[in-house]
Amino acid sequence: MSVFLTALVFAIIGGVLFSLIGLVSGSDETATMVPFTLLVILLGVPPVAVFSFFMAAVISKHLTHAAPTALMGIPGDTMMVPLLDYTESLRKLGVPHIALRKMISGGVIGAFIAFPVSLLFAQFLGHYVDFFQKYTGVIFAIAAIIIAYFSKGKWVSVFLIIPFALLIQGLNLVSFEVLQKHLAISFFLGIAIGPMFSDILIAMSSSARKNVVRDKPQTYNLAPEIKSWSGYFPNPLRILTWPQKIFTSMAAFISSFTFVFSPTGMTALMGEIFGSGIRGVYKKSTTTLSIMNGVTESTYIAETIIPLVAFGIPLSPMALGPAAPLFNAPPVFSTNHNLHHLMTSWQFFIFGAIGLIVGALIAYPFVMNYSRKATVFIMKYVSQEAIIGMFIAIVCVIAFYEGQVTGILVTFTVAAVGGLLNRILGVGSGAQFMIYYGSAWMMTALIGL
Amino acid sequence: MDKPKEYVEILGDTVSPQHTIFSIIISTILGLGGFLIGKQVFPLIAGKSMINSYSLLLGILGCVIGLILNAFIFRPIRILTENNTAIQNAEELIQVLQIDPKEEYDIIMKDPVIRKEMEELGIKNLFMPKDGELKK
């Protein structure tokens, strides 16, 4: 099979799979994208097709996650939280479907601006690659402090860097004793499913569970359907007004450079800056929504492409979260041997474009035409219990694949500690990933491990 | 399955604790079972380098079967309603959204593109001042 065909097939798989996952409200990006991307990599898929798969997954998840946000007023994932106020206003006006259309049209524009801009910027930054690779350990340690400080816990996250690094290196030593090889995926998965696992632990604890006990089921209110365009494929450029197109493009352009900042933070910042001068509830809400969803796409794409193409080491919140397997997925990829080293700039361009175009062609008409029906189906027939069961099982299978029982133990130890630190003290997953990368250097410098 | 009396919130949705535990057990057995069966079976039919990858795929297939099975056994607890949340009464809307109706009306009148969009949606006249107010 030619490599283009393989890339196309995996882009379609990524697009379909993540179009559906995006509809599951509250689905965490890291917890869903890390296991599936790892799976594709470990199956031995060619690197270029892995990249197409990932790009298709990013764009399609970020188009369909607009559906629960706009139609039910619950965030599709953490990045959608800044959009809630504006979707709520449009829901009250009785036009939630307009919120949805504006959002995903903004998303498509954001993606196709961020992709070339971030590739060019990465080319420029690539001149400094030697410096970055020489001081990787120190850079990770400094970045860990910065990212920890900007996580919810602020100083407590900074304070816990060394203890968490010691935990990771300790587990690393134990598993090396048993398996004679270093585990990496097991650590990743542990950090990724930490928040989900800690919820389960809290629910199981007889002293802590009173915080999560509810006496009645969660109620979701779905807005009624109003279809107001003809044909199958509404043109995204015609849904937005000219000022909306221009603002969305500008915000996507700017956020293509700010790859070290939090994607959620950039989404809120760009939306509020560009939206602040606009008056009128309908005009302000629709414009802000198209800008914000454009930025959720552009930050995700730029934060993956810039560190990957320029340095090959994970130096952005995205690269430390959902995109982590592209940088490090032993035995296939490591920070010295990953997509950065295996693909040329032209390949990044061509196979990235395949992923984005295929993903957009699947998700965009799907959201426009079927998102409401699909949301109803998932809400009515697929229980949260079944979804939790699936993710825990996938994590067990992949951890077992890497390190048998030891792998599973490492994953759930990291998930228990990391998850509770995340939930209770606000040490974010990004900070934990960064500590993981910096831990070897930190422990060597501190105690000569 | 009987409706449970108590719910817990996991990742933003309410679940039954017992159902969740059973669901995790079922999925994990199917997933790891698929992987281990693959490790036994694939050496007989596939090349040596692909055994691990194929087994992984079988394991994930087990997880997906687990999802479908669990979705059938454990019905969703969440309640889905389909009410229109739109507020039809203009006065109430103005209060909830904390807006100035006169300003809203001015903006709608000044911006033809937005006016046309709102007209098509049938919400253009929502903030139209009453006759008396217009003359002020």
Coordinates of C-alpha atoms in Angstrom, one line a residue:
Chain A
M1 CA 0.0 0.0 0.0
S2 CA 1.4 3.4 -1.0
V3 CA 2.3 5.7 1.9
F4 CA -0.2 8.3 0.7
L5 CA -3.1 5.7 0.8
T6 CA -2.0 4.6 4.3
A7 CA -2.0 8.3 5.4
L8 CA -5.4 8.8 3.8
V9 CA -6.9 5.7 5.5
F10 CA -5.5 6.8 8.9
A11 CA -6.7 10.3 8.5
I12 CA -10.2 9.0 7.8
I13 CA -10.0 6.7 10.9
G14 CA -8.9 9.7 13.0
G15 CA -11.5 11.9 11.6
V16 CA -14.4 9.5 12.2
L17 CA -13.3 8.3 15.6
F18 CA -12.7 11.8 17.0
S19 CA -15.8 13.3 15.5
L20 CA -17.7 10.8 17.7
I21 CA -15.5 11.3 20.8
G22 CA -15.9 15.0 20.5
L23 CA -19.7 14.6 21.0
V24 CA -19.1 12.9 24.4
S25 CA -19.5 15.9 26.7
G26 CA -16.7 16.5 29.1
S27 CA -14.3 14.1 27.3
D28 CA -10.8 15.1 28.3
E29 CA -8.5 15.8 25.4
T30 CA -5.4 14.2 27.0
A31 CA -7.2 11.2 28.3
T32 CA -8.8 10.4 24.9
M33 CA -6.1 11.4 22.4
V34 CA -3.0 9.9 24.2
P35 CA -4.2 6.3 24.2
F36 CA -5.5 6.3 20.6
T37 CA -2.4 8.0 19.2
L38 CA -0.1 5.6 21.1
L39 CA -2.1 2.7 19.7
V40 CA -1.6 4.0 16.1
I41 CA 2.1 4.5 16.7
L42 CA 2.6 1.1 18.4
L43 CA 0.8 -0.7 15.6
G44 CA 3.8 0.3 13.4
V45 CA 2.0 2.8 11.2
P46 CA 4.4 4.9 9.1
P47 CA 5.3 8.2 10.8
V48 CA 3.8 10.3 8.1
A49 CA 0.5 8.5 8.5
V50 CA 0.7 8.9 12.3
F51 CA 0.9 12.7 11.7
S52 CA -2.1 12.6 9.3
F53 CA -4.1 10.7 11.8
F54 CA -3.2 13.1 14.6
M55 CA -4.0 16.2 12.5
A56 CA -7.4 14.7 11.4
A57 CA -8.1 13.9 15.1
V58 CA -7.3 17.4 16.3
I59 CA -9.5 19.2 13.8
S60 CA -12.5 16.9 14.0
K61 CA -12.6 16.7 17.7
H62 CA -12.4 20.5 17.9
L63 CA -15.3 20.8 15.5
T64 CA -17.6 18.3 17.1
H65 CA -16.9 19.3 20.7
A66 CA -18.9 22.5 19.8
A67 CA -22.1 20.4 19.7
P68 CA -22.5 19.6 23.4
T69 CA -21.3 23.1 24.2
A70 CA -23.8 25.0 22.0
L71 CA -26.7 22.6 22.3
M72 CA -26.6 21.6 25.9
G73 CA -24.5 24.3 27.6
I74 CA -22.0 21.9 29.0
P75 CA -18.4 22.1 27.9
G76 CA -17.4 19.6 25.3
D77 CA -14.0 19.6 27.0
T78 CA -11.9 21.9 29.2
M79 CA -11.0 24.2 26.3
M80 CA -14.7 25.1 25.8
V81 CA -15.2 26.6 29.2
P82 CA -14.5 30.2 28.1
L83 CA -17.2 29.9 25.4
L84 CA -20.0 28.9 27.8
D85 CA -21.2 32.5 28.6
Y86 CA -21.7 33.3 24.9
T87 CA -23.4 30.0 24.0
E88 CA -25.7 30.5 26.9
S89 CA -26.7 34.0 25.6
L90 CA -27.5 32.5 22.2
R91 CA -29.4 29.7 23.8
K92 CA -31.6 32.2 25.6
L93 CA -32.2 34.0 22.4
G94 CA -33.4 30.7 21.0
V95 CA -30.7 30.3 18.3
P96 CA -28.2 27.7 19.7
H97 CA -27.8 26.2 16.2
I98 CA -26.3 29.6 15.1
A99 CA -23.8 29.4 17.9
L100 CA -22.8 25.9 16.7
R101 CA -22.5 27.1 13.0
K102 CA -20.5 30.1 13.9
M103 CA -18.2 28.1 16.1
I104 CA -17.3 25.4 13.7
S105 CA -16.9 27.8 10.8
G106 CA -14.5 29.8 12.9
G107 CA -12.7 26.5 13.8
V108 CA -12.2 25.6 10.1
I109 CA -10.7 29.0 9.3
G110 CA -8.5 28.9 12.5
A111 CA -7.1 25.5 11.5
F112 CA -6.2 26.4 7.9
I113 CA -4.5 29.7 9.0
A114 CA -2.6 28.2 11.9
F115 CA -1.2 25.3 9.8
P116 CA 1.0 27.2 7.3
V117 CA 1.8 29.9 9.7
S118 CA 3.1 27.6 12.4
L119 CA 5.1 25.5 9.9
L120 CA 6.9 28.6 8.7
F121 CA 7.5 29.8 12.2
A122 CA 8.9 26.4 13.1
Q123 CA 11.3 26.6 10.2
F124 CA 12.6 29.8 11.6
L125 CA 12.9 28.6 15.2
G126 CA 14.6 25.4 13.9
H127 CA 17.9 27.4 13.5
Y128 CA 18.2 27.3 17.3
V129 CA 17.7 23.5 17.6
D130 CA 21.3 22.8 18.7
F131 CA 21.0 25.1 21.6
F132 CA 17.7 23.5 22.7
Q133 CA 18.9 20.0 22.4
K134 CA 22.2 20.6 24.2
Y135 CA 20.4 22.0 27.3
T136 CA 17.3 19.8 27.2
G137 CA 17.5 18.7 30.9
V138 CA 17.9 22.3 32.2
I139 CA 15.2 23.6 29.8
F140 CA 12.7 20.9 31.0
A141 CA 13.5 21.8 34.7
I142 CA 12.9 25.5 34.1
A143 CA 9.8 24.9 32.0
A144 CA 8.5 22.6 34.8
I145 CA 8.8 25.5 37.2
I146 CA 7.1 27.9 34.9
I147 CA 4.2 25.6 33.8
A148 CA 3.7 24.5 37.5
Y149 CA 3.4 28.1 38.6
F150 CA 0.8 28.7 35.9
S151 CA -1.2 25.7 36.8
K152 CA -4.2 26.1 39.2
G153 CA -2.2 25.3 42.3
K154 CA 0.4 27.9 41.7
W155 CA 3.1 27.7 44.4
V156 CA 2.1 24.3 45.7
S157 CA 2.7 22.9 42.2
V158 CA 6.2 24.4 42.2
F159 CA 6.8 23.0 45.7
L160 CA 5.8 19.5 44.6
I161 CA 8.1 19.4 41.5
I162 CA 10.9 17.6 43.4
P163 CA 8.8 15.1 45.3
F164 CA 6.9 14.1 42.2
A165 CA 10.2 13.9 40.2
L166 CA 11.5 11.6 43.0
L167 CA 8.4 9.4 42.8
I168 CA 8.8 9.1 39.0
Q169 CA 12.5 8.2 39.2
G170 CA 11.8 5.8 42.0
L171 CA 9.2 4.0 40.1
N172 CA 11.5 4.1 37.1
L173 CA 14.3 2.4 39.1
V174 CA 11.9 -0.3 40.4
S175 CA 10.5 -1.1 37.0
F176 CA 14.0 -1.2 35.5
E177 CA 15.0 -3.7 38.2
V178 CA 12.2 -6.0 37.1
L179 CA 12.0 -5.5 33.4
Q180 CA 15.6 -4.5 32.4
K181 CA 14.1 -1.6 30.4
H182 CA 12.8 1.9 31.0
L183 CA 9.0 2.4 30.9
A184 CA 7.6 5.6 29.4
I185 CA 4.1 5.0 28.1
S186 CA 3.0 3.6 31.5
F187 CA 4.0 6.9 33.1
F188 CA 2.2 9.0 30.4
L189 CA -1.0 7.0 30.7
G190 CA -0.9 7.4 34.4
I191 CA -0.7 11.2 34.2
A192 CA -3.3 11.3 31.4
I193 CA -6.0 9.3 33.2
G194 CA -5.1 10.7 36.6
P195 CA -8.2 13.0 36.9
M196 CA -10.6 10.2 35.9
F197 CA -8.9 7.7 38.2
S198 CA -8.9 10.1 41.2
D199 CA -12.7 10.7 40.7
I200 CA -13.1 6.9 41.0
L201 CA -10.9 6.8 44.1
I202 CA -12.8 9.6 45.8
A203 CA -16.1 7.8 45.1
M204 CA -14.7 4.7 46.7
S205 CA -13.4 6.3 49.8
S206 CA -15.9 6.2 52.7
S207 CA -14.5 9.5 54.1
A208 CA -14.2 11.5 50.9
R209 CA -17.1 10.2 48.9
K210 CA -19.7 12.6 50.4
N211 CA -18.1 15.3 48.2
V212 CA -19.1 13.5 45.0
V213 CA -22.4 11.9 46.0
R214 CA -25.4 13.2 44.2
D215 CA -29.0 12.4 45.2
K216 CA -30.4 12.7 41.6
P217 CA -29.0 12.1 38.2
Q218 CA -27.5 14.9 36.1
T219 CA -30.1 16.5 33.8
Y220 CA -29.2 17.7 30.4
N221 CA -31.4 20.1 28.4
L222 CA -31.0 19.8 24.7
A223 CA -32.1 22.7 22.5
P224 CA -34.6 21.9 19.8
E225 CA -33.5 21.5 16.2
I226 CA -33.9 24.2 13.6
K227 CA -32.4 23.5 10.2
S228 CA -32.1 26.6 8.2
W229 CA -29.8 25.9 5.3
S230 CA -30.2 23.8 2.2
G231 CA -27.9 21.2 0.8
Y232 CA -25.3 19.0 2.5
F233 CA -22.2 21.1 2.8
P234 CA -22.7 24.7 3.9
N235 CA -19.8 27.0 3.0
P236 CA -18.0 28.1 6.2
L237 CA -17.0 31.4 4.6
R238 CA -20.6 32.4 4.0
I239 CA -21.7 31.6 7.5
L240 CA -19.4 34.3 9.0
T241 CA -19.8 38.0 8.4
W242 CA -16.8 39.9 7.1
P243 CA -15.7 41.3 10.4
Q244 CA -16.0 37.8 11.9
K245 CA -13.8 36.3 9.2
I246 CA -11.2 39.0 9.7
F247 CA -11.2 38.8 13.5
T248 CA -11.0 35.0 13.5
S249 CA -8.2 35.1 11.0
M250 CA -6.2 37.6 13.0
A251 CA -6.7 35.8 16.3
A252 CA -5.7 32.5 14.7
F253 CA -2.6 34.2 13.2
I254 CA -1.5 35.7 16.5
S255 CA -2.2 32.5 18.5
S256 CA 0.0 30.5 16.0
F257 CA 3.0 32.1 17.6
T258 CA 2.2 31.8 21.3
F259 CA 3.0 28.1 21.4
V260 CA 4.2 28.0 25.0
F261 CA 1.0 29.4 26.6
S262 CA -2.0 27.4 27.8
P263 CA -4.5 26.8 24.9
T264 CA -7.5 27.5 27.2
G265 CA -5.9 30.7 28.4
M266 CA -5.2 31.9 24.8
T267 CA -8.8 31.0 23.8
A268 CA -10.2 33.2 26.6
L269 CA -7.7 36.0 26.0
M270 CA -8.1 36.3 22.2
G271 CA -11.9 36.1 22.4
E272 CA -12.2 38.8 25.1
I273 CA -9.7 41.1 23.4
F274 CA -11.3 41.0 20.0
G275 CA -14.8 40.8 21.3
S276 CA -14.5 43.6 23.9
G277 CA -15.1 46.4 21.4
I278 CA -18.3 44.8 20.0
R279 CA -21.7 45.8 21.2
G280 CA -25.0 44.1 20.9
V281 CA -25.6 40.7 22.5
Y282 CA -26.2 38.8 19.2
K283 CA -23.3 40.4 17.4
K284 CA -20.9 40.1 20.3
S285 CA -21.8 36.5 21.1
T286 CA -21.6 35.2 17.5
T287 CA -18.3 37.0 16.8
T288 CA -16.7 36.0 20.1
L289 CA -17.7 32.4 19.6
S290 CA -16.2 32.2 16.1
I291 CA -13.0 33.8 17.3
M292 CA -12.7 31.5 20.3
N293 CA -13.3 28.2 18.5
G294 CA -10.9 29.4 15.8
V295 CA -8.3 29.8 18.5
T296 CA -9.0 26.4 20.1
E297 CA -8.0 24.9 16.7
S298 CA -5.1 27.2 16.0
T299 CA -3.4 26.8 19.4
Y300 CA -3.8 23.0 19.2
I301 CA -2.2 22.9 15.7
A302 CA 0.5 25.4 16.4
E303 CA 1.4 23.9 19.7
T304 CA 1.8 20.5 18.1
I305 CA 3.7 21.6 15.0
I306 CA 6.1 24.2 16.3
P307 CA 7.9 22.1 19.0
L308 CA 7.7 19.0 16.8
V309 CA 9.0 20.5 13.6
A310 CA 11.5 23.0 15.2
F311 CA 13.0 21.0 18.1
G312 CA 11.6 17.5 18.4
I313 CA 11.3 18.0 22.1
P314 CA 8.0 18.7 23.8
L315 CA 8.0 22.3 24.8
S316 CA 4.3 23.3 24.8
P317 CA 1.3 22.5 26.9
M318 CA -0.2 20.6 23.9
A319 CA 3.1 18.6 23.4
L320 CA 2.9 17.7 27.0
G321 CA -0.7 16.6 26.8
P322 CA -2.6 15.2 23.8
A323 CA 0.4 15.3 21.4
A324 CA 2.8 13.7 23.9
P325 CA 3.0 10.3 22.0
L326 CA 4.3 12.1 18.9
F327 CA 7.5 13.0 20.8
N328 CA 8.0 9.9 22.9
A329 CA 6.4 6.5 22.5
P330 CA 9.0 3.8 23.1
P331 CA 10.1 1.6 21.5
V332 CA 9.0 3.4 18.3
F333 CA 9.6 7.1 19.2
S334 CA 11.9 8.8 21.7
T335 CA 12.9 12.4 22.2
N336 CA 16.0 11.6 20.1
H337 CA 14.1 9.7 17.4
N338 CA 10.6 10.9 16.7
L339 CA 8.6 12.6 13.9
H340 CA 11.0 15.6 14.0
H341 CA 13.9 13.3 12.9
L342 CA 11.9 11.1 10.6
M343 CA 10.0 13.6 8.5
T344 CA 11.1 16.4 6.3
S345 CA 9.4 19.9 6.3
W346 CA 7.6 19.0 3.0
Q347 CA 6.3 15.8 4.5
F348 CA 5.0 17.7 7.5
F349 CA 3.2 20.1 5.1
I350 CA 1.8 17.4 2.8
F351 CA 0.7 14.9 5.4
G352 CA -0.5 17.5 7.8
A353 CA -2.6 18.9 5.0
I354 CA -4.0 15.5 4.2
G355 CA -5.0 15.1 7.8
L356 CA -6.6 18.5 8.2
I357 CA -8.5 18.4 4.9
V358 CA -9.8 14.9 5.5
G359 CA -10.7 15.7 9.1
A360 CA -12.5 18.9 8.1
L361 CA -14.4 17.1 5.3
I362 CA -15.6 14.5 7.7
A363 CA -16.4 16.6 10.8
Y364 CA -17.7 19.8 9.3
P365 CA -20.7 18.5 7.3
F366 CA -21.2 15.9 10.1
V367 CA -21.7 18.6 12.7
M368 CA -23.8 20.8 10.4
N369 CA -26.2 18.0 9.6
Y370 CA -26.1 15.2 12.2
S371 CA -24.5 16.5 15.4
R372 CA -27.8 16.8 17.2
K373 CA -29.0 13.4 16.3
A374 CA -25.6 11.9 17.2
T375 CA -25.6 13.7 20.5
V376 CA -29.0 12.4 21.4
F377 CA -27.9 8.9 20.5
I378 CA -24.8 9.0 22.7
M379 CA -26.7 10.7 25.6
K380 CA -29.5 8.1 25.4
Y381 CA -27.7 4.9 24.7
V382 CA -24.1 5.1 25.8
S383 CA -23.7 5.3 29.6
Q384 CA -20.8 7.2 31.3
E385 CA -20.1 3.9 33.1
A386 CA -19.4 2.1 29.8
I387 CA -17.2 5.0 28.6
I388 CA -15.2 5.0 31.9
G389 CA -14.9 1.2 31.6
M390 CA -13.5 1.4 28.1
F391 CA -10.8 4.0 28.9
I392 CA -9.6 2.2 32.0
A393 CA -9.5 -1.1 30.0
I394 CA -7.6 0.6 27.0
V395 CA -5.1 2.0 29.5
C396 CA -4.6 -1.4 31.1
V397 CA -4.0 -3.1 27.7
I398 CA -1.4 -0.5 26.6
A399 CA 0.4 -0.5 29.9
F400 CA 0.4 -4.3 29.9
Y401 CA 1.8 -4.2 26.4
E402 CA 4.7 -2.0 27.5
G403 CA 5.5 -3.6 30.8
Q404 CA 3.2 -6.4 31.7
V405 CA 1.9 -6.3 35.3
T406 CA 4.7 -3.9 36.3
G407 CA 3.5 -1.5 33.6
I408 CA -0.1 -1.6 35.0
L409 CA 1.2 -1.0 38.5
V410 CA 3.3 2.0 37.5
T411 CA 0.3 3.5 35.5
F412 CA -2.1 3.3 38.4
T413 CA 0.4 4.4 41.0
V414 CA 1.1 7.5 38.9
A415 CA -2.6 7.9 38.2
A416 CA -3.5 7.8 41.9
V417 CA -0.8 10.2 43.1
G418 CA -0.9 12.5 40.0
G419 CA -4.7 12.5 39.8
L420 CA -5.2 13.5 43.5
L421 CA -2.5 16.1 43.2
N422 CA -4.3 17.4 40.2
R423 CA -7.9 17.3 41.6
I424 CA -7.2 18.4 45.2
L425 CA -4.1 20.6 45.0
G426 CA -4.3 21.9 41.4
V427 CA -1.1 20.4 40.0
G428 CA -2.1 20.3 36.3
S429 CA -1.4 17.4 33.9
G430 CA 0.9 19.7 31.8
A431 CA 3.0 20.4 34.9
Q432 CA 3.2 16.7 35.7
F433 CA 4.3 15.8 32.1
M434 CA 7.0 18.4 32.3
I435 CA 8.2 17.1 35.7
Y436 CA 8.3 13.6 34.1
Y437 CA 10.6 14.9 31.3
G438 CA 12.8 16.9 33.7
S439 CA 12.9 14.3 36.5
A440 CA 16.0 12.4 35.3
W441 CA 18.1 15.5 35.1
M442 CA 16.7 16.9 38.4
M443 CA 17.5 13.7 40.3
T444 CA 21.0 13.5 38.8
A445 CA 21.7 17.0 39.7
L446 CA 20.3 16.8 43.2
I447 CA 21.2 13.3 44.5
G448 CA 23.5 12.0 41.8
L449 CA 21.0 9.2 40.8
Chain B
M1 CA -30.6 -3.5 36.0
D2 CA -32.4 -1.8 38.9
K3 CA -32.2 1.9 39.3
P4 CA -29.6 2.7 41.9
K5 CA -30.5 5.0 44.8
E6 CA -27.2 6.8 45.0
Y7 CA -25.1 8.5 42.4
V8 CA -21.5 9.8 42.2
E9 CA -20.1 12.3 39.9
I10 CA -17.2 11.1 37.7
L11 CA -15.8 13.4 35.0
G12 CA -18.8 15.7 35.1
D13 CA -21.6 13.1 34.8
T14 CA -23.5 11.1 37.4
V15 CA -22.9 7.3 37.5
S16 CA -23.9 4.4 39.7
P17 CA -20.8 3.3 41.7
Q18 CA -21.6 -0.4 41.4
H19 CA -22.3 -0.2 37.7
T20 CA -19.0 1.6 37.2
I21 CA -17.0 -1.0 39.0
F22 CA -18.7 -3.8 37.1
S23 CA -18.2 -2.0 33.8
I24 CA -14.5 -1.5 34.5
I25 CA -14.1 -5.2 35.4
I26 CA -15.9 -6.4 32.3
S27 CA -14.0 -4.1 29.9
T28 CA -10.6 -4.9 31.5
I29 CA -11.2 -8.6 31.3
L30 CA -12.2 -8.4 27.7
G31 CA -9.4 -6.0 26.8
L32 CA -6.6 -7.9 28.6
G33 CA -8.2 -11.2 27.6
G34 CA -8.1 -10.1 23.9
F35 CA -4.4 -9.2 24.2
L36 CA -3.4 -12.4 25.9
I37 CA -5.3 -14.6 23.5
G38 CA -3.6 -12.7 20.7
K39 CA -0.2 -13.4 22.2
Q40 CA -1.1 -17.2 22.1
V41 CA -2.8 -17.3 18.7
F42 CA -1.0 -14.9 16.4
P43 CA 2.4 -16.7 16.6
L44 CA 0.7 -19.5 14.6
I45 CA -0.5 -17.3 11.8
A46 CA 1.4 -14.0 11.7
G47 CA 5.0 -12.9 11.2
K48 CA 7.1 -12.6 14.4
S49 CA 7.4 -8.8 14.2
M50 CA 3.7 -8.3 14.0
I51 CA 2.6 -10.5 17.0
N52 CA 2.7 -7.7 19.5
S53 CA 0.9 -5.2 17.3
Y54 CA -1.9 -7.6 16.3
S55 CA -2.3 -8.6 19.9
L56 CA -2.6 -5.0 20.9
L57 CA -5.3 -4.5 18.2
L58 CA -7.2 -7.5 19.5
G59 CA -7.0 -6.1 23.0
I60 CA -8.4 -2.8 21.9
L61 CA -11.2 -4.7 20.0
G62 CA -12.0 -6.4 23.3
C63 CA -12.3 -2.9 24.9
V64 CA -14.7 -1.8 22.2
I65 CA -16.8 -4.9 22.6
G66 CA -16.7 -4.1 26.3
L67 CA -18.1 -0.6 25.6
I68 CA -21.0 -2.0 23.5
L69 CA -21.8 -4.7 26.0
N70 CA -21.6 -2.3 29.0
A71 CA -23.8 0.2 27.1
F72 CA -26.4 -2.5 26.8
I73 CA -26.2 -3.8 30.4
F74 CA -25.9 -0.4 32.1
R75 CA -28.3 2.1 30.8
P76 CA -27.4 5.8 31.1
I77 CA -28.5 7.4 34.3
R78 CA -28.5 10.9 33.0
I79 CA -31.8 12.6 32.2
L80 CA -32.2 14.2 28.8
T81 CA -34.9 16.7 28.3
E82 CA -35.7 18.6 25.1
N83 CA -37.2 21.9 26.2
N84 CA -36.9 25.1 24.5
T85 CA -34.7 27.2 26.8
A86 CA -35.3 30.3 24.8
I87 CA -37.0 33.1 26.6
Q88 CA -39.8 34.5 24.5
N89 CA -40.6 37.4 26.7
A90 CA -38.5 40.4 25.7
E91 CA -38.6 42.1 29.1
E92 CA -37.4 39.0 30.9
L93 CA -34.7 38.5 28.3
I94 CA -33.4 42.0 28.7
Q95 CA -33.2 41.4 32.4
V96 CA -31.5 38.0 32.3
L97 CA -28.9 39.1 29.7
Q98 CA -28.4 42.5 31.4
I99 CA -28.6 44.5 28.2
D100 CA -29.9 47.9 27.2
P101 CA -32.7 47.4 24.7
K102 CA -32.2 50.8 23.1
E103 CA -28.6 50.2 22.5
E104 CA -29.3 46.7 21.1
Y105 CA -31.9 48.2 18.8
D106 CA -29.4 50.9 17.6
I107 CA -26.8 48.3 16.8
I108 CA -29.3 46.2 14.9
M109 CA -30.4 49.2 12.8
K110 CA -26.9 50.3 12.1
D111 CA -25.4 47.0 11.0
P112 CA -27.2 45.7 7.9
V113 CA -25.4 42.3 7.8
I114 CA -26.3 41.5 11.4
R115 CA -29.8 42.8 10.9
K116 CA -30.4 40.5 8.0
E117 CA -29.1 37.5 9.9
M118 CA -31.3 38.3 12.9
E119 CA -34.3 38.9 10.5
E120 CA -33.8 35.5 9.0
L121 CA -33.8 34.0 12.5
G122 CA -36.9 35.9 13.4
I123 CA -35.3 37.6 16.4
K124 CA -34.8 41.0 14.8
N125 CA -37.8 42.6 16.5
L126 CA -37.1 41.2 19.9
F127 CA -35.6 44.5 21.1
M128 CA -37.8 46.8 19.1
P129 CA -38.9 49.6 21.4
K130 CA -42.6 50.1 21.9
D131 CA -44.1 53.0 19.8
G132 CA -44.1 55.5 22.7
E133 CA -40.4 55.0 23.5
L134 CA -39.3 55.4 19.9
K135 CA -40.3 59.1 19.8
K136 CA -38.4 60.0 22.9

